[in-house]
mmCIF file with all atom_site columns, C-alpha atoms in Angstrom:
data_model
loop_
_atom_site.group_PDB
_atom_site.id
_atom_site.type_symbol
_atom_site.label_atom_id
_atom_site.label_alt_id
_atom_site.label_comp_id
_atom_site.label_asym_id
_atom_site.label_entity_id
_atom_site.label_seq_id
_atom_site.pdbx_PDB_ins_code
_atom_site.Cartn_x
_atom_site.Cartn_y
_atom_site.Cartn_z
_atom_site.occupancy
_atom_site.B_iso_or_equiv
_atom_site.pdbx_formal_charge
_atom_site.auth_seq_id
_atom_site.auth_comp_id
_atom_site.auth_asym_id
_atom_site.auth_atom_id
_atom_site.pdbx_PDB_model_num
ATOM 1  C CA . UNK A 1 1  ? -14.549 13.349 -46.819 1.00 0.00 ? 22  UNK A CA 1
ATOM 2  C CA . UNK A 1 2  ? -12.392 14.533 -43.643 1.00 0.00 ? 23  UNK A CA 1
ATOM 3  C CA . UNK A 1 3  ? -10.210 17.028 -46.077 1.00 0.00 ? 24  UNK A CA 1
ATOM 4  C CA . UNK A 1 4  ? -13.460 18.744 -46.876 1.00 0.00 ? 25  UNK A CA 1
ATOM 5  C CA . UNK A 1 5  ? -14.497 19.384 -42.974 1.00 0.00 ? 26  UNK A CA 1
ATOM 6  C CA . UNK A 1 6  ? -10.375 21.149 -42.730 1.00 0.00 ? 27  UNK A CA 1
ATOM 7  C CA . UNK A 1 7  ? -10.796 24.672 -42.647 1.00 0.00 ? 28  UNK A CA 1
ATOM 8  C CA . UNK A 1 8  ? -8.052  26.853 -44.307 1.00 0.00 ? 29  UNK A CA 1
ATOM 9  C CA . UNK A 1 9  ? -6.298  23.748 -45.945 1.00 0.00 ? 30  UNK A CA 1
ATOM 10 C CA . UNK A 1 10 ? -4.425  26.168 -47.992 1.00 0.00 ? 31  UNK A CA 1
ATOM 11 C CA . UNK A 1 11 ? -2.551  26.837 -44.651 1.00 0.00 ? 32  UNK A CA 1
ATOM 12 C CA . UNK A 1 12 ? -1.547  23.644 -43.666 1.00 0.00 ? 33  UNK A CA 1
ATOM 13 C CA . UNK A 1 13 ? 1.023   21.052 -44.601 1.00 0.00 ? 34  UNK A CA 1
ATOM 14 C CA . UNK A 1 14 ? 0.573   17.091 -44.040 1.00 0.00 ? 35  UNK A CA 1
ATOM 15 C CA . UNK A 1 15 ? 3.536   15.062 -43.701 1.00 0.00 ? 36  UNK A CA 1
ATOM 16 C CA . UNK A 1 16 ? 2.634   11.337 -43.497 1.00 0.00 ? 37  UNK A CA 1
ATOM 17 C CA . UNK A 1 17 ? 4.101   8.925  -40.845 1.00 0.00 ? 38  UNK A CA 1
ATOM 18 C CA . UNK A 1 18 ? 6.665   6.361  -42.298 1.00 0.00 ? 39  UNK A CA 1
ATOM 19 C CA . UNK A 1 19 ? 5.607   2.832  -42.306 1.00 0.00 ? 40  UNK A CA 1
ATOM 20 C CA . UNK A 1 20 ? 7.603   -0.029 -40.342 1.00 0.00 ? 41  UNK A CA 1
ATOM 21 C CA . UNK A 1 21 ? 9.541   -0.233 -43.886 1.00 0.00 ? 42  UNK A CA 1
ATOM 22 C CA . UNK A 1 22 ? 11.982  1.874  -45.259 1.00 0.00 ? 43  UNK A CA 1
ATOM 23 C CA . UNK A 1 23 ? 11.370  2.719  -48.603 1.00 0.00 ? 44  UNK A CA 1
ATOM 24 C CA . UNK A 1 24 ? 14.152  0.330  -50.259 1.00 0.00 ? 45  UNK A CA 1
ATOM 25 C CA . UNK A 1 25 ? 12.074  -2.425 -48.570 1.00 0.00 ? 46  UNK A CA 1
ATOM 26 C CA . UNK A 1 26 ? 10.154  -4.635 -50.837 1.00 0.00 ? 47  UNK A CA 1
ATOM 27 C CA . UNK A 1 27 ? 7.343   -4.538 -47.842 1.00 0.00 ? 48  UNK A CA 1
ATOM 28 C CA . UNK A 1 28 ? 7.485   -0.460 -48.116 1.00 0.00 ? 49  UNK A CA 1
ATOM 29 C CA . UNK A 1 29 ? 3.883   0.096  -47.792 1.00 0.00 ? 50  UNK A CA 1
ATOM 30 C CA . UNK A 1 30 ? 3.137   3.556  -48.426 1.00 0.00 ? 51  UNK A CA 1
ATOM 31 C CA . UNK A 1 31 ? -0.824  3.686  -48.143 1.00 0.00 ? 52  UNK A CA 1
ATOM 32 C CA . UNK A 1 32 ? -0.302  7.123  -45.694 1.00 0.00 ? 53  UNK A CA 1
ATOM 33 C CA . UNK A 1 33 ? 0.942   9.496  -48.892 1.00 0.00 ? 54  UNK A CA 1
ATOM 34 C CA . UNK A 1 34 ? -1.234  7.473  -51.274 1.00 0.00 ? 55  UNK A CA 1
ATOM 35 C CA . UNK A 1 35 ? -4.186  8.664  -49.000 1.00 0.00 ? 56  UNK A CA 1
ATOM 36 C CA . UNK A 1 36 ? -3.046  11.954 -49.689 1.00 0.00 ? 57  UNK A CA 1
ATOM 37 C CA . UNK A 1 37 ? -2.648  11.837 -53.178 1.00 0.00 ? 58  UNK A CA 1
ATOM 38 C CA . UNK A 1 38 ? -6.048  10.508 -53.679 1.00 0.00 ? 59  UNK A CA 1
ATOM 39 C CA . UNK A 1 39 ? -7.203  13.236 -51.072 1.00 0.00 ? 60  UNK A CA 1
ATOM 40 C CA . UNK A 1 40 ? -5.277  15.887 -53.361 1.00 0.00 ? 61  UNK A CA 1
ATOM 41 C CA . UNK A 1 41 ? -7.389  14.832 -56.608 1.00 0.00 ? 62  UNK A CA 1
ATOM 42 C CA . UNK A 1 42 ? -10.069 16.333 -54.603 1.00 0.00 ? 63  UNK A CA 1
ATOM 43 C CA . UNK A 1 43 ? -9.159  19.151 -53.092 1.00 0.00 ? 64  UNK A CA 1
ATOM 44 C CA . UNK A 1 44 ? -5.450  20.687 -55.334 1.00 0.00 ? 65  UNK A CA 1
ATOM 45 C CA . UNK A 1 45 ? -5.019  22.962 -52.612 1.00 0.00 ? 66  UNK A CA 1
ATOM 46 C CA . UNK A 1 46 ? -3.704  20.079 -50.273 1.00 0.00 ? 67  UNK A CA 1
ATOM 47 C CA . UNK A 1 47 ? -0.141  20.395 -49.672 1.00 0.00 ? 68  UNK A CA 1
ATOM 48 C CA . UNK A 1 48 ? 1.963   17.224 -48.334 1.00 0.00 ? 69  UNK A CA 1
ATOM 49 C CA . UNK A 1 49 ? 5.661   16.383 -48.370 1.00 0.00 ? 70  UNK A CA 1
ATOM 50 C CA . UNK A 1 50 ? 7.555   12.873 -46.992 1.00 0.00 ? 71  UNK A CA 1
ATOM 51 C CA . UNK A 1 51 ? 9.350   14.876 -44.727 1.00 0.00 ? 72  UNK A CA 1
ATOM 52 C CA . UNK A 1 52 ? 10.372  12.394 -42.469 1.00 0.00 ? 73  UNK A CA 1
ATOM 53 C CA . UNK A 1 53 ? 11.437  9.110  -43.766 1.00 0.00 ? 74  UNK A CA 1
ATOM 54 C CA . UNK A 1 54 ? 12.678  5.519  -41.478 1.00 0.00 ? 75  UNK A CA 1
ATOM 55 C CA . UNK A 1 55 ? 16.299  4.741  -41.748 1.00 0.00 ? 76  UNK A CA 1
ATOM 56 C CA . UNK A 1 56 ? 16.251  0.922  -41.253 1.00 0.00 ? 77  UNK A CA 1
ATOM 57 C CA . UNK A 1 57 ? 12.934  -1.425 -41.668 1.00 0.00 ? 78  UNK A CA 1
ATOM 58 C CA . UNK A 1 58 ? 11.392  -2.592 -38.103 1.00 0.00 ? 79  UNK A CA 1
ATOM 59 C CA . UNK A 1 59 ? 8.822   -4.960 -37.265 1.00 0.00 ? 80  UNK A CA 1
ATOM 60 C CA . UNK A 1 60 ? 5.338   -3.826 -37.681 1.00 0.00 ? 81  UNK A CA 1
ATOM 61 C CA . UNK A 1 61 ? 4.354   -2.547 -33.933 1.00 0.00 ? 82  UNK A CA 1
ATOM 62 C CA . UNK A 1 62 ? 0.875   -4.306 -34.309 1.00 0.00 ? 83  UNK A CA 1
ATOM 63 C CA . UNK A 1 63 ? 2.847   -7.563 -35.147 1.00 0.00 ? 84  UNK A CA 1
ATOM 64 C CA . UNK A 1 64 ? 5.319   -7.218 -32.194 1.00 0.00 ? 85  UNK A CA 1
ATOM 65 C CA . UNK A 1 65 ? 5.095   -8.603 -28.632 1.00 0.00 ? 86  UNK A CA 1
ATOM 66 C CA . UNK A 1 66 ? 6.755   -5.359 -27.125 1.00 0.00 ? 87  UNK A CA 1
ATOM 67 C CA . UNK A 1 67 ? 6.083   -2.006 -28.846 1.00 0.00 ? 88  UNK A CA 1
ATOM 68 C CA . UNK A 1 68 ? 9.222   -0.307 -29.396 1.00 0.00 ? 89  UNK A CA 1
ATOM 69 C CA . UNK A 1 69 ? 9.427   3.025  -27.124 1.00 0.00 ? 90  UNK A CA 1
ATOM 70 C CA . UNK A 1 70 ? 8.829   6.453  -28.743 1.00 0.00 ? 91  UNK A CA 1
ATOM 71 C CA . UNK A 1 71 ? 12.836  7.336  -28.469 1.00 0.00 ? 92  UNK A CA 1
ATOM 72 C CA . UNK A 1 72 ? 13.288  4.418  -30.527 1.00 0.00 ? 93  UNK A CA 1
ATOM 73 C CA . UNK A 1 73 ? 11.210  5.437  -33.192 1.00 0.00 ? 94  UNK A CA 1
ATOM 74 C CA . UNK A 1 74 ? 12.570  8.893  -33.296 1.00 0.00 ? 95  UNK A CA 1
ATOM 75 C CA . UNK A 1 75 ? 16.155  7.623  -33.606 1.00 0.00 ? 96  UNK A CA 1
ATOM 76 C CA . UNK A 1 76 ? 15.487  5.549  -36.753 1.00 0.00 ? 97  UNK A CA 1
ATOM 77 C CA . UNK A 1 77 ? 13.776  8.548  -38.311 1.00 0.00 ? 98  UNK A CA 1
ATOM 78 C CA . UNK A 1 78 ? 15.435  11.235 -40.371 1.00 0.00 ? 99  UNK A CA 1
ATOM 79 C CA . UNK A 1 79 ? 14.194  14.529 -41.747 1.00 0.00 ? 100 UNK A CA 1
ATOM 80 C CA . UNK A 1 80 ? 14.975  15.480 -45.159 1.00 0.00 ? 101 UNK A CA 1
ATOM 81 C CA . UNK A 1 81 ? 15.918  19.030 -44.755 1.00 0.00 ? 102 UNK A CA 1
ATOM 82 C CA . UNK A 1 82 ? 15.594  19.932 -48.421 1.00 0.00 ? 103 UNK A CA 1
ATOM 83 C CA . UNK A 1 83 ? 11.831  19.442 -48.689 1.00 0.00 ? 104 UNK A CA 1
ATOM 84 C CA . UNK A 1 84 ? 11.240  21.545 -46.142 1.00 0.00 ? 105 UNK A CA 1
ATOM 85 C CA . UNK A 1 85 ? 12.185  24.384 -47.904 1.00 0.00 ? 106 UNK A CA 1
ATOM 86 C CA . UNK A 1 86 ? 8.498   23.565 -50.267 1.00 0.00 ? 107 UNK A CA 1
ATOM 87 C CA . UNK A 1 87 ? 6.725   23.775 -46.710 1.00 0.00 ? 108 UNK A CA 1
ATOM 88 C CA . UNK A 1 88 ? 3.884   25.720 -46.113 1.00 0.00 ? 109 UNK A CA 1
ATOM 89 C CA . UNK A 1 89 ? 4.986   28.280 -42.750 1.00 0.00 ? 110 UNK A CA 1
#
């Protein structure tokens, strides 16, 4: 499993990338943090917070004929300050 080839896991923290779909989406697909949670059965000391979450639901990038730019990604993203507080340094 990758997790297990991580040295010093108990140093990191892994914050998942947001799907196309905000989370009030029925289409919210959140297979990145469920990855994690299955990862974290194996190994407890994995640490991982939804730090950043998407403001408004896009079309899927893989199902678009122009990939929106980076900047546009960024700007419908928003960090939730008050997790970060459970962040590992």
């Amino acid at each position: 499993m990758l997790i297990s080839n991580i040295g010093n896991l108990e140093e990191y923290t892994f914050v998942p990338v947001p799907p196309s779909k905000c989370r009030t989406d029925a289409a919210y697909d959140d297979r990145m943090t469920e990855i994690l949670r299955i990862a974290q059965t194996y190994e407890p000391w994995l640490d991982f917070w939804e730090l950043v979450v998407q403001n408004v639901s896009t079309i899927a990038s893989h199902t678009a004929t122009n990939r929106p730019l980076p900047e546009a990604i960024m700007a419908n993203y928003q960090l939730d300050e008050q997790l970060l507080e459970g962040c590992r340094p």
